[in-house]
Every structure is written in C-alpha cells, then in structure tokens.
PDB file of C-alpha atoms in Angstrom:
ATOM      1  CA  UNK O  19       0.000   0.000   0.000  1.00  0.00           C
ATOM      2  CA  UNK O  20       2.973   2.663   0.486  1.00  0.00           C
ATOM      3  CA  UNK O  21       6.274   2.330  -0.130  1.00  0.00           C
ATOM      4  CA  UNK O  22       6.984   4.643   3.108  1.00  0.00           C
ATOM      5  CA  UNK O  23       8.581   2.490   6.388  1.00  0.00           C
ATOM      6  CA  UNK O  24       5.883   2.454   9.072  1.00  0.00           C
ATOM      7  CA  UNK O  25       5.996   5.122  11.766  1.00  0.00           C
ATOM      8  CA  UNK O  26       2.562   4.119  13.691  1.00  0.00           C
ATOM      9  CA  UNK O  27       1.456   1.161  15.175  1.00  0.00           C
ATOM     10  CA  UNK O  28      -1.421   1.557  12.612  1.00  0.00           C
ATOM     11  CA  UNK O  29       0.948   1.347  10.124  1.00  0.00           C
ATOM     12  CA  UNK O  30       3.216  -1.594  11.148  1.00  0.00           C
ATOM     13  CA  UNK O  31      -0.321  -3.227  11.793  1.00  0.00           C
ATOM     14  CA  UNK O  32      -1.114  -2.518   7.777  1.00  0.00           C
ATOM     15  CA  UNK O  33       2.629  -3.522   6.812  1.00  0.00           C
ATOM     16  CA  UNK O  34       2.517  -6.995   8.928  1.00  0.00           C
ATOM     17  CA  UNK O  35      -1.007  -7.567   7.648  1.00  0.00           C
ATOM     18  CA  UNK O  36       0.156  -6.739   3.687  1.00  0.00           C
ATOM     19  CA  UNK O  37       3.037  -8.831   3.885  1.00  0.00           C
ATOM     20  CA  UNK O  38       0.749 -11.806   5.454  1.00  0.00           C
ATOM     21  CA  UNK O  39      -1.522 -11.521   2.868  1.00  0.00           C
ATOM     22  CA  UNK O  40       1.103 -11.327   0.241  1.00  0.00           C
ATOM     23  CA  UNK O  41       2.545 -14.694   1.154  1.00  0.00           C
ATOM     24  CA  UNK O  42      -0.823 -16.155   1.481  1.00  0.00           C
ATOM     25  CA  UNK O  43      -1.269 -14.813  -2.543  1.00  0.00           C
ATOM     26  CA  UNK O  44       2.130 -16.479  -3.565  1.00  0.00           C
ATOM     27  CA  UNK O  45       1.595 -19.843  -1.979  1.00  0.00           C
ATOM     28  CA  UNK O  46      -2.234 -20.449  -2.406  1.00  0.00           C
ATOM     29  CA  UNK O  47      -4.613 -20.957  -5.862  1.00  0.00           C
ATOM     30  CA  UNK O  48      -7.336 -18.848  -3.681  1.00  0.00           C
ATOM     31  CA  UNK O  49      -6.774 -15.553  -3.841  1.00  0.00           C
ATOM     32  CA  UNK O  50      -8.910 -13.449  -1.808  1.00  0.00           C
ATOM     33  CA  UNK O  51     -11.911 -11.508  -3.181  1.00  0.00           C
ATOM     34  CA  UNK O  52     -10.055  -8.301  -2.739  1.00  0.00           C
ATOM     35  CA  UNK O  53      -6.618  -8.368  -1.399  1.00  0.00           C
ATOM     36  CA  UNK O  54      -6.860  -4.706  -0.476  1.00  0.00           C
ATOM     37  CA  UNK O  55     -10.105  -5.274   1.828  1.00  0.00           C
ATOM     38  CA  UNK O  56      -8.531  -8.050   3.394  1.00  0.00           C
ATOM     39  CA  UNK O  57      -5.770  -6.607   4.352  1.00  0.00           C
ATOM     40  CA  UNK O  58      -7.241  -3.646   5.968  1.00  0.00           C
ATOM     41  CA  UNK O  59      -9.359  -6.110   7.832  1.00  0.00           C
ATOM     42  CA  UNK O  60      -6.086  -8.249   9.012  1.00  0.00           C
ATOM     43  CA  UNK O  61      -4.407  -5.319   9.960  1.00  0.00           C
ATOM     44  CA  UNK O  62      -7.639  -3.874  11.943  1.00  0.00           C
ATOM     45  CA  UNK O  63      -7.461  -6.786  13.746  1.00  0.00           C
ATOM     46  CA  UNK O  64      -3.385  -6.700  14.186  1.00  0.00           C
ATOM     47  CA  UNK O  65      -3.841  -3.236  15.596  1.00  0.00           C
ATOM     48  CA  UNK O  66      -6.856  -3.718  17.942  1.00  0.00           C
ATOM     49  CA  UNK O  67      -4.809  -6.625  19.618  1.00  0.00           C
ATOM     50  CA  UNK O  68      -1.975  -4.461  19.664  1.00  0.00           C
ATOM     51  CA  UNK O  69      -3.725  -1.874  21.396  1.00  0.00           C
ATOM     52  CA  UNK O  70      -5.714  -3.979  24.171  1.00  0.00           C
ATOM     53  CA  UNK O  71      -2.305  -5.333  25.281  1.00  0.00           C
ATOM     54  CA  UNK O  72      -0.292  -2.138  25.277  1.00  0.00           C
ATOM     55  CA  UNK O  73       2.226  -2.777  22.328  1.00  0.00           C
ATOM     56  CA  UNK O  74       3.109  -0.005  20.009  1.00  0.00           C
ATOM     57  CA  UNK O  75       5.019   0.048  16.153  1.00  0.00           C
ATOM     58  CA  UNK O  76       7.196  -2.725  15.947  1.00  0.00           C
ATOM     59  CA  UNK O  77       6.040  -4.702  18.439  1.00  0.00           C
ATOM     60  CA  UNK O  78       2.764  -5.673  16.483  1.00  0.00           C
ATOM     61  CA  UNK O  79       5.272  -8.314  15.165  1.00  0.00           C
ATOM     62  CA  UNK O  80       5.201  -9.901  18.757  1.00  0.00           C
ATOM     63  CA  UNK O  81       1.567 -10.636  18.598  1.00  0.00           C
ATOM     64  CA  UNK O  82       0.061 -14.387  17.678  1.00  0.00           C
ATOM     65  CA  UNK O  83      -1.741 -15.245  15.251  1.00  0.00           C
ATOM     66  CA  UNK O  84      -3.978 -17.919  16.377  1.00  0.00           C
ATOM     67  CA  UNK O  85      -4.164 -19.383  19.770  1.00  0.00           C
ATOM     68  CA  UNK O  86      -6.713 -21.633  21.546  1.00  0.00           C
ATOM     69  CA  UNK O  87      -9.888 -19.842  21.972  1.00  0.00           C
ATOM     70  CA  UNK O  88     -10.408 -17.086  24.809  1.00  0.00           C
ATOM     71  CA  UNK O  89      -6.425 -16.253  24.383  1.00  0.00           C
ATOM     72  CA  UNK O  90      -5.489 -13.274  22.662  1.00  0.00           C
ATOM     73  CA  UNK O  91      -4.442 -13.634  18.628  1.00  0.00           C
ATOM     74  CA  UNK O  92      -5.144 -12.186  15.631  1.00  0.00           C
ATOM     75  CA  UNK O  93      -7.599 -14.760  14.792  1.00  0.00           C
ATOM     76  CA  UNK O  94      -9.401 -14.775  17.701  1.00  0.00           C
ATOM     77  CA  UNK O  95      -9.938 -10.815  17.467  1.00  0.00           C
ATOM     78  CA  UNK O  96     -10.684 -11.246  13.314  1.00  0.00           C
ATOM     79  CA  UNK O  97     -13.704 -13.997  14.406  1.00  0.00           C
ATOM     80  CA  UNK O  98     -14.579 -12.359  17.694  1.00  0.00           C
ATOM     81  CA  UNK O  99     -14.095  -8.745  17.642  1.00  0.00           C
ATOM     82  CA  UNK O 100     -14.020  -7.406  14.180  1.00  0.00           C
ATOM     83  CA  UNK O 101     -16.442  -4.993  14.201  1.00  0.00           C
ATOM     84  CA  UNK O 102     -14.761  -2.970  17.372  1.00  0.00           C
ATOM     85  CA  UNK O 103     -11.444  -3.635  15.292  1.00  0.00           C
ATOM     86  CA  UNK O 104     -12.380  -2.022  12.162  1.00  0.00           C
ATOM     87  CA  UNK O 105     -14.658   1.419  14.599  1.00  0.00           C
ATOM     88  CA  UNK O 106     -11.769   1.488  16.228  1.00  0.00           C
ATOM     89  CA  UNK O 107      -9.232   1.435  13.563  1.00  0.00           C
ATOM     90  CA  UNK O 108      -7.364   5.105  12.333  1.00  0.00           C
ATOM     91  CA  UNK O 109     -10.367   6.414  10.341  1.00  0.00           C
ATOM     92  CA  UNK O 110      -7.718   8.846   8.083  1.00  0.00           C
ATOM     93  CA  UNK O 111      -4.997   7.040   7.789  1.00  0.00           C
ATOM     94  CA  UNK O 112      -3.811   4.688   4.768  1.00  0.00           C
ATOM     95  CA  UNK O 113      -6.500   1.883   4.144  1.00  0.00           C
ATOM     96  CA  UNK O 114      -9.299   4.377   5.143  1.00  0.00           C
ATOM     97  CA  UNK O 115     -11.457   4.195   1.676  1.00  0.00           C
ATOM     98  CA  UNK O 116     -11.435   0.340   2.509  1.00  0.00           C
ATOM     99  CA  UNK O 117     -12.891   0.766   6.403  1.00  0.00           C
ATOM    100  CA  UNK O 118     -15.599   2.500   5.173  1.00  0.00           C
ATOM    101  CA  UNK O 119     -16.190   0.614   2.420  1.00  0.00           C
ATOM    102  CA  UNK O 120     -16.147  -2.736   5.076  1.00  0.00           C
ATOM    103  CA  UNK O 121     -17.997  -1.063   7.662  1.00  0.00           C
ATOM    104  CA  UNK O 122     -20.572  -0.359   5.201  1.00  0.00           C
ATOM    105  CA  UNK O 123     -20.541  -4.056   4.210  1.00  0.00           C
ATOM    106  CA  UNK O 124     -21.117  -4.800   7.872  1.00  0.00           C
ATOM    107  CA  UNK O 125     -23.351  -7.931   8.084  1.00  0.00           C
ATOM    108  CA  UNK O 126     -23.499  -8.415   3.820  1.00  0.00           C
ATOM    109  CA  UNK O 127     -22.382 -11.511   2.538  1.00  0.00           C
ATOM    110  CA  UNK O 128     -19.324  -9.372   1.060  1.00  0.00           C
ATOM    111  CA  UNK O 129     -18.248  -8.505   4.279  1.00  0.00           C
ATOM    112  CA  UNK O 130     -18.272 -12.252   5.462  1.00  0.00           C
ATOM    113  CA  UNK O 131     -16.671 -13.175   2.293  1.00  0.00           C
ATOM    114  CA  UNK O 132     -13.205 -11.065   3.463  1.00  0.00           C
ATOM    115  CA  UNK O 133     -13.700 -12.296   6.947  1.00  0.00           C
ATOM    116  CA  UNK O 134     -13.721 -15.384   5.637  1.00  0.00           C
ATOM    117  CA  UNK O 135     -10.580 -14.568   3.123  1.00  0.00           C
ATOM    118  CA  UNK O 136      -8.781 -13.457   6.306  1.00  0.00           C
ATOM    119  CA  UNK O 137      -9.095 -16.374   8.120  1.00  0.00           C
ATOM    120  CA  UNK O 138      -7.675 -18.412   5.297  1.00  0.00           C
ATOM    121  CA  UNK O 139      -4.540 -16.653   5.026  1.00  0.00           C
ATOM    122  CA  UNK O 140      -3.918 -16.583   8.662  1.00  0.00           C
ATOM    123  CA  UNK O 141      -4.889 -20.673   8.715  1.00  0.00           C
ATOM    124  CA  UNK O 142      -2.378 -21.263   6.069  1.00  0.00           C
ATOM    125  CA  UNK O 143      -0.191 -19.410   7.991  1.00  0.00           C
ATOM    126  CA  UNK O 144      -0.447 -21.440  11.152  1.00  0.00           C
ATOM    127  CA  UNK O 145      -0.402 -24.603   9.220  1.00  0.00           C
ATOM    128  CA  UNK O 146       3.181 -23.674   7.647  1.00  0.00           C
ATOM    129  CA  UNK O 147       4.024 -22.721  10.718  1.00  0.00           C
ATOM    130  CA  UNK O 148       3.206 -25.945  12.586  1.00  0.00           C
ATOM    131  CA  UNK O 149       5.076 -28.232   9.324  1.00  0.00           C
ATOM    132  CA  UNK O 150       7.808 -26.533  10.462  1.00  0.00           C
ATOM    133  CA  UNK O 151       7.301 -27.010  14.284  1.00  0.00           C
ATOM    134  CA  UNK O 152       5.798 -24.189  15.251  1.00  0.00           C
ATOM    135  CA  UNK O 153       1.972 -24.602  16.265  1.00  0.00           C
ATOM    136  CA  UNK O 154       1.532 -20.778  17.864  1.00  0.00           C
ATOM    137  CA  UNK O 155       3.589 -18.452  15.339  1.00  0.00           C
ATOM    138  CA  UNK O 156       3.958 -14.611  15.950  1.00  0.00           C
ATOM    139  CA  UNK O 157       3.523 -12.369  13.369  1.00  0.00           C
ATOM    140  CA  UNK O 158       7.688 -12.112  13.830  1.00  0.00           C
ATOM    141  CA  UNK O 159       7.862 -16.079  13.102  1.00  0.00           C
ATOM    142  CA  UNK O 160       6.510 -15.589   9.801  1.00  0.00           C
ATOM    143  CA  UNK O 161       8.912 -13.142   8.650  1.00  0.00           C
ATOM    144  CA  UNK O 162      11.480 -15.236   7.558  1.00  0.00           C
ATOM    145  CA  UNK O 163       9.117 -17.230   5.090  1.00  0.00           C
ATOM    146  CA  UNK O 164       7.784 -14.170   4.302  1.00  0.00           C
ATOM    147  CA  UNK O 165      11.096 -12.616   3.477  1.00  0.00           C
ATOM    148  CA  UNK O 166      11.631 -15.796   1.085  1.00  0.00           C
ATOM    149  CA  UNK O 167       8.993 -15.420  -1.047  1.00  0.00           C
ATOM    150  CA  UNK O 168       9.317 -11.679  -1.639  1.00  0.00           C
ATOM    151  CA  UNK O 169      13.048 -12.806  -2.369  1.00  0.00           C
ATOM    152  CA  UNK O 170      11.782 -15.742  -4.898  1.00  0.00           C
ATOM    153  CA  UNK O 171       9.144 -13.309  -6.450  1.00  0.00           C
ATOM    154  CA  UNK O 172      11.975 -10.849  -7.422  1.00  0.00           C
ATOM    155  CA  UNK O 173      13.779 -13.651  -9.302  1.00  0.00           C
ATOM    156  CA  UNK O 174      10.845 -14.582 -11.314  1.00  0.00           C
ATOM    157  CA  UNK O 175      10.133 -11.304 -12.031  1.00  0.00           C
ATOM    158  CA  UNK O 176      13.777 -10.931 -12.864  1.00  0.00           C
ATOM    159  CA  UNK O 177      14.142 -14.221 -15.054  1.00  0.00           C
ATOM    160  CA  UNK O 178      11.020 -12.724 -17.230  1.00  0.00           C
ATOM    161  CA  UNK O 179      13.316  -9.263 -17.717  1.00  0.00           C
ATOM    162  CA  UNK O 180      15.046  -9.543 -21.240  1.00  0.00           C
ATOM    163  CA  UNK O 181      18.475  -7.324 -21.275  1.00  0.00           C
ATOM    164  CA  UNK O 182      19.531  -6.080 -24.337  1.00  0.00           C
ATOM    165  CA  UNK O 183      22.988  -6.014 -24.823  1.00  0.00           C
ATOM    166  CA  UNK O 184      25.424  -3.310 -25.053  1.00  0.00           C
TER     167      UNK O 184
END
C-alpha cells in the first residue's frame, strides 16, 4: 500500500497484515476476493490486539496469530471482535477508503466473504508454521518465510526481464 517504512502502530499493523496476505497470494490458488479489503481487515485486527495489550510500532510483530480460543491472537480478534477492530481502527490514515467501504458491508455476505478470506490466510499461515514445528507463530515467526517469497518473487520477475545487450 505505500512504499513509506511504518511510523505508527497503525501502520506496522497494515505492513505486517500486507506482507501476510502477500505470502498467502504467492503460496495459495485462492486468492482473496479483494486483497486490499482483506488486508485492511487483518491489519484492523493486528492493531486492535496491539492496542488492548499495550504494544506499540514494531512490536505488532510480537503478537500471535492464532491461539486456543479465549487467548489473545489475531484470529481470535478477526472472528470475535471485528467490528470494534475495524470502529476502532485510524479512520484517516492509509487503508481508510477500505474501512468504510467494510464497515458499510457490515453484516453483507461481502463482508463475510473477506472475513472469511482473512481467516484463510492466517490458517495457512499457522499450518506452515506448525510443518515446520511451530503450532503458535507470531507475526515475527513468519517473517522469515515471508522474506523468502518476496526474495523468490523478485527472481521470477527478474528471469522474465530480457536485457539487451550493449
């Protein structure tokens, strides 16, 4: 969504939820119905957490992302609280054309269908996680398959560049 580093918790909550969703796109054949949407949601969710246990910027990336139910995680807030998530999201900040266009959706079947998009990336995330012995990841404990696939996306998109020579 920007090419800007984060400065607000807001905004590391977008950049952790972006590069979730991301991965999930590279790795899956079901993309979400709008990658944009669900990302705002993730990252309303991401934030809210962040703010009911007194984190701030960078630490967002501390937070899990599931966890049995009545602990704190990202899912649990996306299934349980989304609706305080999104109200209480930055209403002018980056993403803010898609809050209002998901708190308008509020109860639709289009708004379930990104809830539901949401959840899927965040499952596949846990399930990676756990093939790879990790059954509670953090945001953080993603990073590093995150970081691979951006790195494996630049050398497709590289091996598709044709150089001319000299």
């Amino acid at each position: 969504m920007t090419a800007l580093p984060p400065r607000t918790t807001w905004e590391y909550s977008l950049s952790a939820a972006e590069e979730l969703v991301t991965w999930h796109l590279a790795h899956s054949q079901e993309p979400p119905p709008d990658g944009r949407e669900t990302t705002v949601l993730l990252a309303a969710a991401v934030h809210a957490l962040a703010a009911g246990a007194g984190l701030s910027g960078p630490q967002v990336a501390s937070l899990l992302l599931a966890a049995p139910a009545g602990q704190d995680s990202v899912l649990n807030t996306l299934q349980g609280h989304v609706l305080s998530a999104l109200q209480d999201s930055p209403a002018d900040a980056l993403g803010s054309s898609e809050r209002e266009q998901l708190l308008a959706a509020y109860g639709t079947g289009e708004f379930t269908a990104v809830q539901e998009a949401a959840q899927r990336v965040l499952h596949h995330h846990v399930q990676d996680a756990d093939g790879h012995g990790q059954p509670h990841p953090t945001i953080r404990d993603r990073a590093h398959s995150m970081a691979d696939a951006r790195h494996q996306q630049l050398l497709k998109d590289l091996a598709r560049v044709q150089v001319e020579p000299w």
